[in-house]
Short mmCIF file of C-alpha atoms in Angstrom, two decimals:
data_model
loop_
_atom_site.label_atom_id
_atom_site.label_comp_id
_atom_site.label_asym_id
_atom_site.label_seq_id
_atom_site.Cartn_x
_atom_site.Cartn_y
_atom_site.Cartn_z
CA UNK A 242 23.49 27.33 18.99
CA UNK A 243 21.92 23.93 18.40
CA UNK A 244 19.20 23.01 20.90
CA UNK A 245 18.65 19.44 22.08
CA UNK A 246 15.65 17.55 23.42
CA UNK A 247 14.69 13.96 24.25
CA UNK A 248 11.27 12.45 23.52
CA UNK A 249 9.69 9.03 23.47
CA UNK A 250 8.35 9.03 19.89
CA UNK A 251 9.21 10.93 16.71
CA UNK A 252 6.89 10.69 13.72
CA UNK A 253 8.46 11.91 10.47
CA UNK A 254 5.85 13.25 8.05
CA UNK A 255 2.50 14.89 8.71
CA UNK A 256 0.31 12.54 6.67
CA UNK A 257 -2.40 9.99 7.46
CA UNK A 258 0.03 7.24 8.49
CA UNK A 259 1.88 9.30 11.11
CA UNK A 260 -1.40 10.80 12.28
CA UNK A 261 -2.96 7.36 12.73
CA UNK A 262 0.03 5.91 14.57
CA UNK A 263 0.32 8.98 16.79
CA UNK A 264 -3.39 8.84 17.53
CA UNK A 265 -3.16 5.21 18.61
CA UNK A 266 -0.07 5.77 20.77
CA UNK A 267 -1.59 8.84 22.44
CA UNK A 268 -4.59 6.69 23.44
CA UNK A 269 -2.61 3.61 24.48
CA UNK A 270 0.31 5.34 26.21
CA UNK A 271 -0.78 8.89 27.13
CA UNK A 272 2.34 9.47 29.24
CA UNK A 273 4.66 9.23 26.20
CA UNK A 274 5.97 12.42 24.60
CA UNK A 275 5.39 12.64 20.83
CA UNK A 276 6.92 14.93 18.19
CA UNK A 277 5.66 15.14 14.61
CA UNK A 278 8.00 16.75 12.09
CA UNK A 279 6.50 17.91 8.79
CA UNK A 280 8.77 19.40 6.13
CA UNK A 281 6.06 21.56 4.53
CA UNK A 282 4.28 24.54 6.05
CA UNK A 283 1.07 22.56 6.58
CA UNK A 284 0.25 18.91 7.30
CA UNK A 285 -1.48 16.56 4.83
CA UNK A 286 -0.19 18.31 1.71
CA UNK A 287 1.28 15.36 -0.19
CA UNK A 288 -0.53 12.05 -0.82
CA UNK A 289 -2.97 12.58 2.07
CA UNK A 290 -4.28 15.82 0.56
CA UNK A 291 -7.84 15.39 -0.67
CA UNK A 292 -7.03 16.35 -4.27
CA UNK A 293 -3.92 14.17 -4.40
CA UNK A 294 -5.91 10.93 -4.06
CA UNK A 295 -9.32 9.62 -5.08
CA UNK A 296 -10.73 9.50 -1.55
CA UNK A 297 -12.09 5.99 -2.01
CA UNK A 298 -12.68 4.14 1.22
CA UNK A 299 -10.92 1.11 -0.27
CA UNK A 300 -13.01 -1.86 0.86
CA UNK A 301 -12.75 -3.88 -2.39
CA UNK A 302 -16.42 -3.16 -3.11
CA UNK A 303 -15.65 -1.87 -6.60
CA UNK A 304 -11.92 -2.33 -7.28
CA UNK A 305 -11.58 -5.19 -9.75
CA UNK A 306 -7.79 -5.45 -9.36
CA UNK A 307 -8.30 -7.06 -5.94
CA UNK A 308 -10.04 -10.00 -7.63
CA UNK A 309 -8.10 -10.84 -10.81
CA UNK A 310 -9.21 -13.69 -13.01
CA UNK A 311 -6.84 -16.67 -12.72
CA UNK A 312 -5.43 -18.37 -15.86
CA UNK A 313 -7.99 -21.16 -15.40
CA UNK A 314 -10.83 -18.62 -15.40
CA UNK A 315 -11.63 -18.80 -11.69
CA UNK A 316 -12.05 -15.76 -9.46
CA UNK A 317 -11.13 -15.80 -5.76
CA UNK A 318 -12.64 -13.48 -3.15
CA UNK A 319 -9.78 -13.94 -0.66
CA UNK A 320 -7.87 -10.72 -1.31
CA UNK A 321 -11.03 -8.62 -1.58
CA UNK A 322 -12.25 -9.96 1.77
CA UNK A 323 -8.85 -9.26 3.32
CA UNK A 324 -8.86 -5.65 2.06
CA UNK A 325 -12.41 -5.15 3.36
CA UNK A 326 -11.45 -6.58 6.77
CA UNK A 327 -8.63 -4.03 6.97
CA UNK A 328 -10.92 -1.14 6.04
CA UNK A 329 -13.39 -2.21 8.73
CA UNK A 330 -10.63 -1.82 11.33
CA UNK A 331 -10.05 1.78 10.17
CA UNK A 332 -13.79 2.39 10.09
CA UNK A 333 -14.26 1.06 13.63
CA UNK A 334 -11.41 3.21 14.92
CA UNK A 335 -12.83 6.36 13.31
CA UNK A 336 -16.27 5.53 14.73
CA UNK A 337 -14.77 5.15 18.21
CA UNK A 338 -13.01 8.51 17.93
CA UNK A 339 -16.26 10.17 16.84
CA UNK A 340 -18.10 8.60 19.78
CA UNK A 341 -15.56 10.01 22.26
CA UNK A 342 -15.44 13.47 20.69
CA UNK A 343 -11.85 13.06 19.47
CA UNK A 344 -13.08 13.55 15.89
CA UNK A 345 -15.74 16.10 14.83
CA UNK A 346 -19.02 15.50 13.03
CA UNK A 347 -18.24 12.62 10.63
CA UNK A 348 -19.55 14.40 7.52
CA UNK A 349 -16.44 16.58 7.79
CA UNK A 350 -14.26 13.67 6.65
CA UNK A 351 -16.45 10.73 5.52
CA UNK A 352 -19.66 10.54 3.48
CA UNK A 353 -21.82 7.77 2.05
CA UNK A 354 -21.06 7.28 -1.63
CA UNK A 355 -22.15 4.13 -3.49
CA UNK A 356 -19.31 2.07 -4.95
CA UNK A 357 -19.90 0.70 -8.44
CA UNK A 358 -18.10 -1.29 -11.11
CA UNK A 359 -18.87 -0.75 -14.79
CA UNK A 360 -17.65 -2.96 -17.64
CA UNK A 361 -18.27 -3.33 -21.36
CA UNK A 362 -18.07 -6.32 -23.67
CA UNK A 363 -18.92 -10.00 -23.36
CA UNK A 364 -15.66 -11.16 -21.74
CA UNK A 365 -15.72 -8.45 -19.07
CA UNK A 366 -19.38 -9.10 -18.32
CA UNK A 367 -18.67 -12.81 -17.82
CA UNK A 368 -15.81 -11.90 -15.47
CA UNK A 369 -18.04 -9.53 -13.48
CA UNK A 370 -20.65 -12.28 -13.08
CA UNK A 371 -17.97 -14.55 -11.62
CA UNK A 372 -16.88 -11.80 -9.26
CA UNK A 373 -20.41 -11.25 -8.01
CA UNK A 374 -20.91 -14.99 -7.52
CA UNK A 375 -17.65 -15.26 -5.55
CA UNK A 376 -18.76 -12.45 -3.23
CA UNK A 377 -22.42 -13.43 -2.96
CA UNK A 378 -22.15 -15.19 0.40
CA UNK A 379 -19.43 -13.04 1.94
CA UNK A 380 -20.74 -11.32 5.12
CA UNK A 381 -18.87 -8.07 4.37
CA UNK A 382 -20.48 -7.75 0.92
CA UNK A 383 -24.17 -8.14 1.83
CA UNK A 384 -25.77 -5.48 -0.36
CA UNK A 385 -24.06 -5.88 -3.75
CA UNK A 386 -26.47 -5.43 -6.68
CA UNK A 387 -25.80 -6.58 -10.26
CA UNK A 388 -27.42 -5.57 -13.54
CA UNK A 389 -26.94 -5.60 -17.29
CA UNK A 390 -29.93 -3.30 -17.76
CA UNK A 391 -28.90 0.17 -18.95
CA UNK A 392 -32.11 1.68 -17.57
CA UNK A 393 -31.26 0.31 -14.13
CA UNK A 394 -27.74 1.72 -14.40
CA UNK A 395 -29.27 5.08 -15.34
CA UNK A 396 -31.30 4.99 -12.12
CA UNK A 397 -28.09 4.40 -10.14
CA UNK A 398 -26.15 7.17 -11.87
CA UNK A 399 -27.47 8.87 -15.03
CA UNK A 400 -24.12 9.96 -16.50
CA UNK A 401 -23.08 6.38 -17.32
CA UNK A 402 -26.17 5.76 -19.43
CA UNK A 403 -27.04 9.12 -20.98
CA UNK A 404 -26.54 8.98 -24.80
CA UNK A 405 -24.76 5.61 -24.59
CA UNK A 406 -25.02 3.29 -27.61
CA UNK A 407 -27.94 0.98 -26.81
CA UNK A 408 -26.29 -1.87 -28.72
CA UNK A 409 -23.27 -1.84 -26.42
CA UNK A 410 -23.25 -4.72 -23.93
CA UNK A 411 -22.63 -3.41 -20.41
CA UNK A 412 -22.87 -4.58 -16.81
CA UNK A 413 -22.50 -2.95 -13.43
CA UNK A 414 -22.50 -3.67 -9.73
CA UNK A 415 -23.48 -1.30 -6.94
CA UNK A 416 -22.89 -1.28 -3.18
CA UNK A 417 -24.86 1.53 -1.55
CA UNK A 418 -22.78 1.44 1.66
CA UNK A 419 -19.54 2.64 0.03
CA UNK A 420 -17.77 5.78 1.25
CA UNK A 421 -15.86 8.85 0.12
CA UNK A 422 -13.14 9.90 2.57
CA UNK A 423 -11.35 13.24 2.82
CA UNK A 424 -8.05 11.88 4.14
CA UNK A 425 -6.56 15.35 4.30
CA UNK A 426 -9.25 16.55 6.69
CA UNK A 427 -9.06 13.31 8.68
CA UNK A 428 -5.29 13.73 9.06
CA UNK A 429 -5.68 17.26 10.38
CA UNK A 430 -8.36 16.22 12.87
CA UNK A 431 -6.25 13.31 14.16
CA UNK A 432 -3.20 15.52 14.60
CA UNK A 433 -5.25 18.23 16.31
CA UNK A 434 -6.59 15.66 18.78
CA UNK A 435 -3.03 14.45 19.43
CA UNK A 436 -2.00 18.01 20.22
CA UNK A 437 -4.84 18.29 22.72
CA UNK A 438 -3.38 15.21 24.36
CA UNK A 439 0.09 16.77 24.59
CA UNK A 440 1.81 15.88 21.32
CA UNK A 441 3.76 18.55 19.42
CA UNK A 442 3.20 18.91 15.66
CA UNK A 443 5.95 21.02 14.12
CA UNK A 444 5.61 22.12 10.49
CA UNK A 445 8.46 23.55 8.41
CA UNK A 446 10.75 21.08 10.18
CA UNK A 447 12.84 18.69 8.10
CA UNK A 448 14.70 15.66 9.43
CA UNK A 449 18.00 15.69 7.55
CA UNK A 450 19.86 12.81 9.25
CA UNK A 451 19.28 10.06 11.78
CA UNK A 452 21.48 7.47 13.45
CA UNK A 453 21.02 4.94 16.22
CA UNK A 454 23.13 5.61 19.32
CA UNK A 455 24.86 3.10 21.59
CA UNK A 456 22.19 3.61 24.25
CA UNK A 457 19.49 2.48 21.78
CA UNK A 458 18.00 5.91 21.15
CA UNK A 459 17.90 7.58 17.76
CA UNK A 460 19.67 10.88 17.19
CA UNK A 461 17.92 13.06 14.61
CA UNK A 462 19.19 16.25 13.06
CA UNK A 463 16.22 18.51 12.45
CA UNK A 464 16.21 21.85 10.65
CA UNK A 465 13.54 24.53 11.06
CA UNK A 466 13.22 25.69 7.46
CA UNK A 467 12.05 29.13 8.53
CA UNK A 468 15.33 30.67 9.65
CA UNK A 469 17.32 27.45 9.07
CA UNK A 470 17.69 26.85 12.80
CA UNK A 471 19.16 23.40 13.56
CA UNK A 472 18.31 21.20 16.52
CA UNK A 473 18.99 17.69 17.76
CA UNK A 474 16.23 15.38 18.92
CA UNK A 475 16.79 12.05 20.67
CA UNK A 476 13.97 9.52 20.45
CA UNK A 477 13.35 6.04 21.78
CA UNK A 478 11.20 5.22 18.74
CA UNK A 479 11.05 6.68 15.23
CA UNK A 480 8.37 6.13 12.59
CA UNK A 481 9.13 7.24 9.03
CA UNK A 482 5.74 8.09 7.53
CA UNK A 483 7.11 10.48 4.94
CA UNK A 484 5.44 8.97 1.87
CA UNK A 485 7.79 9.17 -1.08
CA UNK A 486 10.47 10.58 1.23
CA UNK A 487 10.50 7.47 3.43
CA UNK A 488 12.93 5.45 1.29
CA UNK A 489 15.74 8.01 1.54
CA UNK A 490 15.37 8.40 5.31
CA UNK A 491 15.31 4.65 5.89
CA UNK A 492 18.42 4.32 3.74
CA UNK A 493 20.12 7.06 5.79
CA UNK A 494 19.20 5.19 8.98
CA UNK A 495 21.52 2.35 8.02
CA UNK A 496 19.20 -0.45 9.13
CA UNK A 497 19.97 -3.67 7.23
CA UNK A 498 16.26 -4.36 6.67
CA UNK A 499 16.10 -1.65 3.97
CA UNK A 500 18.74 -3.33 1.80
CA UNK A 501 17.45 -4.44 -1.58
CA UNK A 502 14.53 -2.00 -1.62
CA UNK A 503 14.11 0.64 -4.31
CA UNK A 504 11.32 2.91 -5.48
CA UNK A 505 9.61 3.43 -8.84
CA UNK A 506 7.77 6.78 -8.95
CA UNK A 507 4.50 7.15 -10.86
CA UNK A 508 2.77 10.50 -11.14
CA UNK A 509 -0.85 11.06 -11.98
CA UNK A 510 -3.46 13.51 -13.17
CA UNK A 511 -7.23 13.73 -12.83
CA UNK A 512 -9.95 15.53 -14.71
CA UNK A 513 -12.19 17.44 -12.30
CA UNK A 514 -15.50 19.25 -12.63
CA UNK A 515 -17.41 21.36 -10.11
CA UNK A 516 -20.25 22.20 -12.51
CA UNK A 517 -23.35 21.74 -10.30
CA UNK A 518 -25.51 20.50 -13.18
CA UNK A 519 -22.99 17.74 -13.98
CA UNK A 520 -22.17 16.88 -10.38
CA UNK A 521 -25.85 16.46 -9.50
CA UNK A 522 -26.20 13.61 -12.02
CA UNK A 523 -23.57 11.33 -10.51
CA UNK A 524 -23.55 10.07 -6.92
CA UNK A 525 -21.10 7.19 -6.93
CA UNK A 526 -17.54 6.00 -7.31
CA UNK A 527 -17.50 3.94 -10.50
CA UNK A 528 -14.46 1.76 -11.24
CA UNK A 529 -13.67 0.05 -14.53
CA UNK A 530 -10.90 -2.31 -15.64
CA UNK A 531 -7.28 -1.24 -16.01
CA UNK A 532 -5.68 -1.14 -19.44
CA UNK A 533 -3.28 -3.96 -20.34
CA UNK A 534 0.10 -3.21 -18.73
CA UNK A 535 -1.30 -0.47 -16.53
CA UNK A 536 -0.50 -0.51 -12.80
CA UNK A 537 -3.44 -1.22 -10.48
CA UNK A 538 -3.40 2.38 -9.22
CA UNK A 539 -4.30 3.47 -12.77
CA UNK A 540 -7.69 1.75 -12.87
CA UNK A 541 -10.04 4.31 -14.49
CA UNK A 542 -12.81 5.60 -12.26
CA UNK A 543 -15.41 8.37 -12.19
CA UNK A 544 -15.84 9.54 -8.61
CA UNK A 545 -18.01 11.72 -6.49
CA UNK A 546 -15.74 13.70 -4.12
CA UNK A 547 -16.75 15.73 -1.08
CA UNK A 548 -13.96 18.08 -0.02
CA UNK A 549 -14.48 20.80 2.59
CA UNK A 550 -18.24 20.40 2.15
CA UNK A 551 -18.16 20.94 -1.61
CA UNK A 552 -19.05 18.16 -4.05
CA UNK A 553 -17.11 17.58 -7.27
CA UNK A 554 -16.51 14.81 -9.81
CA UNK A 555 -13.09 13.35 -10.51
CA UNK A 556 -12.03 11.11 -13.41
CA UNK A 557 -8.75 9.35 -13.94
CA UNK A 558 -6.08 8.79 -13.07
CA UNK A 559 -3.84 9.40 -16.03
CA UNK A 560 -0.44 8.00 -15.14
CA UNK A 561 2.85 9.68 -15.91
CA UNK A 562 6.49 9.52 -14.95
CA UNK A 563 8.81 11.84 -13.09
CA UNK A 564 11.91 10.91 -11.05
CA UNK A 565 10.52 12.93 -8.11
CA UNK A 566 9.30 10.91 -5.12
CA UNK A 567 7.12 13.75 -3.79
CA UNK A 568 5.24 16.55 -5.54
CA UNK A 569 7.36 19.07 -3.64
CA UNK A 570 10.75 17.31 -3.84
CA UNK A 571 13.56 17.30 -6.42
CA UNK A 572 14.25 15.59 -9.75
CA UNK A 573 17.20 13.80 -8.14
CA UNK A 574 15.10 11.55 -5.87
CA UNK A 575 15.24 8.49 -8.12
CA UNK A 576 18.96 8.60 -9.04
CA UNK A 577 19.98 9.43 -5.46
CA UNK A 578 17.99 6.42 -4.19
CA UNK A 579 20.11 3.93 -6.14
CA UNK A 580 22.53 1.86 -4.05
CA UNK A 581 24.67 -1.17 -4.81
CA UNK A 582 22.28 -3.35 -2.81
CA UNK A 583 19.17 -2.30 -4.79
CA UNK A 584 20.66 -1.80 -8.25
CA UNK A 585 20.21 -5.47 -9.23
CA UNK A 586 16.54 -5.71 -8.23
CA UNK A 587 15.79 -2.38 -9.90
CA UNK A 588 17.40 -3.51 -13.17
CA UNK A 589 15.46 -6.79 -13.04
CA UNK A 590 12.22 -4.88 -12.56
CA UNK A 591 13.05 -2.66 -15.53
CA UNK A 592 13.76 -5.65 -17.77
CA UNK A 593 10.57 -7.49 -16.82
CA UNK A 594 8.05 -4.65 -16.97
CA UNK A 595 8.07 -3.49 -20.59
CA UNK A 596 4.25 -3.39 -20.61
CA UNK A 597 4.33 -0.86 -17.78
CA UNK A 598 6.98 1.26 -19.50
CA UNK A 599 4.98 1.17 -22.75
CA UNK A 600 1.84 2.19 -20.86
CA UNK A 601 3.57 5.09 -19.10
CA UNK A 602 5.03 6.38 -22.39
CA UNK A 603 1.57 6.26 -24.01
CA UNK A 604 0.10 8.15 -21.05
CA UNK A 605 2.83 10.79 -21.20
CA UNK A 606 2.13 11.35 -24.90
CA UNK A 607 -1.65 11.41 -24.51
CA UNK A 608 -3.28 14.67 -25.58
CA UNK A 609 -6.14 16.34 -23.75
CA UNK A 610 -8.43 15.06 -26.49
CA UNK A 611 -7.35 11.49 -25.75
CA UNK A 612 -7.90 12.05 -22.03
CA UNK A 613 -11.39 13.35 -22.72
CA UNK A 614 -12.05 10.34 -24.97
CA UNK A 615 -11.22 8.07 -22.01
CA UNK A 616 -13.68 10.01 -19.87
CA UNK A 617 -16.39 9.64 -22.52
CA UNK A 618 -16.02 5.85 -22.28
CA UNK A 619 -17.63 6.34 -18.85
CA UNK A 620 -19.61 9.50 -19.52
CA UNK A 621 -20.62 9.87 -23.20
CA UNK A 622 -21.97 13.43 -22.65
CA UNK A 623 -18.76 14.87 -21.16
CA UNK A 624 -17.99 18.38 -22.48
CA UNK A 625 -14.45 19.74 -22.58
CA UNK A 626 -15.39 23.08 -21.05
CA UNK A 627 -16.66 21.46 -17.83
CA UNK A 628 -13.42 19.69 -16.94
CA UNK A 629 -10.02 20.89 -15.72
CA UNK A 630 -6.84 18.82 -15.44
CA UNK A 631 -5.27 18.63 -11.97
CA UNK A 632 -2.07 16.93 -10.82
CA UNK A 633 -2.46 14.17 -8.24
CA UNK A 634 0.06 13.02 -5.64
CA UNK A 635 3.19 11.04 -6.38
CA UNK A 636 3.12 7.29 -5.79
CA UNK A 637 6.37 5.41 -5.26
CA UNK A 638 5.89 1.72 -5.96
CA UNK A 639 8.13 -0.71 -4.09
CA UNK A 640 10.90 -2.56 -5.91
CA UNK A 641 12.57 -5.28 -3.85
CA UNK A 642 14.74 -8.37 -4.02
CA UNK A 643 13.10 -11.67 -4.85
CA UNK A 644 14.86 -15.02 -4.37
CA UNK A 645 13.50 -16.45 -7.62
CA UNK A 646 13.04 -13.44 -9.91
CA UNK A 647 15.90 -11.24 -8.70
CA UNK A 648 13.63 -8.23 -8.35
CA UNK A 649 9.88 -7.56 -8.31
CA UNK A 650 7.67 -4.49 -8.57
CA UNK A 651 5.08 -4.42 -5.80
CA UNK A 652 1.91 -2.33 -5.97
CA UNK A 653 0.87 -2.57 -2.34
CA UNK A 654 2.46 -1.28 0.85
CA UNK A 655 5.56 -2.58 2.61
CA UNK A 656 6.24 -2.10 6.30
CA UNK A 657 9.95 -1.98 7.15
CA UNK A 658 10.99 -2.30 10.79
CA UNK A 659 14.36 -2.57 12.48
CA UNK A 660 15.19 -5.79 14.30
CA UNK A 661 15.27 -4.05 17.69
CA UNK A 662 11.86 -2.39 17.18
CA UNK A 663 13.14 1.17 17.60
CA UNK A 664 12.40 2.28 14.03
CA UNK A 665 9.80 1.52 11.38
CA UNK A 666 8.75 3.03 8.08
CA UNK A 667 6.20 2.53 5.35
CA UNK A 668 6.86 2.25 1.62
CA UNK A 669 4.39 1.89 -1.25
CA UNK A 670 0.91 3.07 -2.15
CA UNK A 671 -2.67 1.78 -2.53
CA UNK A 672 -4.77 0.83 -0.64
CA UNK A 673 -2.67 2.88 1.77
CA UNK A 674 -4.73 5.48 3.62
CA UNK A 675 -7.86 3.32 3.83
CA UNK A 676 -5.94 0.66 5.72
CA UNK A 677 -3.90 3.04 7.90
CA UNK A 678 -5.30 1.68 11.17
CA UNK A 679 -4.47 -2.03 10.62
CA UNK A 680 -1.04 -1.14 9.21
CA UNK A 681 -0.26 0.95 12.27
CA UNK A 682 -1.47 -1.85 14.55
CA UNK A 683 1.12 -4.00 12.79
CA UNK A 684 3.75 -1.36 13.60
CA UNK A 685 2.78 -1.46 17.27
CA UNK A 686 2.82 -5.27 17.39
CA UNK A 687 6.24 -5.49 15.74
CA UNK A 688 7.94 -2.66 17.57
CA UNK A 689 6.42 -2.92 21.06
CA UNK A 690 5.97 -6.67 21.70
CA UNK A 691 6.66 -6.18 25.42
CA UNK A 692 3.74 -3.73 25.75
CA UNK A 693 1.30 -4.96 23.14
CA UNK A 694 -0.39 -7.53 25.38
CA UNK A 695 -1.17 -4.87 28.00
CA UNK A 696 -2.62 -2.63 25.27
CA UNK A 697 -5.05 -5.27 23.97
CA UNK A 698 -7.99 -4.43 26.28
CA UNK A 699 -7.90 -0.79 25.15
CA UNK A 700 -7.50 -1.88 21.52
CA UNK A 701 -10.62 -4.08 21.82
CA UNK A 702 -12.49 -1.10 23.25
CA UNK A 703 -11.46 1.08 20.29
CA UNK A 704 -11.69 -1.65 17.63
CA UNK A 705 -14.26 -4.28 18.69
CA UNK A 706 -13.20 -6.79 16.03
CA UNK A 707 -9.54 -6.62 17.11
CA UNK A 708 -8.01 -10.10 16.86
CA UNK A 709 -11.01 -11.55 15.00
CA UNK A 710 -12.19 -11.85 11.41
CA UNK A 711 -15.58 -10.23 10.83
CA UNK A 712 -16.05 -12.32 7.70
CA UNK A 713 -16.05 -15.50 9.82
CA UNK A 714 -19.35 -14.61 11.50
CA UNK A 715 -22.22 -13.04 9.52
CA UNK A 716 -23.97 -11.86 12.70
CA UNK A 717 -20.89 -10.12 14.06
CA UNK A 718 -20.16 -8.60 10.64
CA UNK A 719 -23.70 -7.22 10.34
CA UNK A 720 -23.56 -5.78 13.85
CA UNK A 721 -20.24 -4.06 13.17
CA UNK A 722 -21.38 -2.57 9.85
CA UNK A 723 -24.59 -1.32 11.45
CA UNK A 724 -22.91 0.20 14.50
CA UNK A 725 -20.13 1.99 12.60
CA UNK A 726 -22.65 3.25 10.02
CA UNK A 727 -24.70 4.73 12.85
CA UNK A 728 -21.75 6.44 14.53
CA UNK A 729 -20.30 7.72 11.24
CA UNK A 730 -23.77 8.69 9.92
CA UNK A 731 -23.42 6.47 6.86
CA UNK A 732 -25.79 4.37 4.78
CA UNK A 733 -25.84 0.97 6.52
#
């Protein structure tokens, strides 16, 4: 017998996006009933899992792809500032939750880790100088240091300099206030707090079908995978935060807003070491420049990671290709996602991205020796025996219609919402988790316009900069950075 229930909100997927949205709703509207359905036996096991991402608190402190050099040689800080503004919203929200006891001791999910960039060669050094100059007077980038001195770099993190060719021209930047975030742990803490507030988080539950009813509610068919018990859930609002699984569910929903969207899956691998002697010599996240044709998510970086209290180093990612949209899904994800309405844009993307295809083929064919050679570009003393290869999470890049180009490949995130505000979903990847809070605020503004105004006082309590740009006022920016650093026990 199929059971039925009615709730206010259903969140599909037990990752950082659903957890953040559910956390916000449970604070803003505590009388609403919330159900979270997670297909796997535990939450935060796909892209939110600590070892499926690099854990960078993406604030554009070190990621060069947020400040590309224009054809005329100029470098703009606009996108980097925008990304940092978004991260500050997440950071303020986490600090508020820590201050109220909703989140535990902050070192359980966030730790101070300097963010660095490291480049080689005259052209790259000139570019880095321009980047530093563009950010010099930005209030959200107050402590950026620059050097071309290898000895200074060695003081920041010895592994970059040890046994490096002294004739090689290098440069680096460092921001001491960067962070490493365990998004898997953060997701679990957010969901646990939601449960204390009355939400129900149900693992091993898969949403197999959903359709909007005449009364405006959504009817969802849900299957408990342990025992295969079916049930029907009716919801006034549905959020599809299923990562790579979001595209298929949004297509099943039948909303016209999903037409023209497709997904291009990119897999990844990292080299990881837990050797204490190696780990002790590197306390930073160091980003370089992406290879020609490589997607932004494939920017090479050597990272300090703190997961469940243990410190490790991670290097990569090494991109690859599989038609799966999730690590735990099937090889039919890509072909089954093709529709008449997205076939044209997908073909256009394929025709116009030969550099990406060439890059992915080269990555697929790369031997372990070649992977280690890439690591030694950052860390000349790297020894094979210290490093193991691990598989990262799947990333599904957005392909969508474009009036001029027919179809474009997008490397950011895309929020899809129905016209009536009863359903929304998120497609895409980086910076993703780091900007979960501002993205979910966008969901609330789009889908609950009749309530959003009444929520604003509470939102300003939780996120003091809500509705303002920190970068517009150096004093306000400094105060926010100092206060959140204090609450989250970070380097200011």
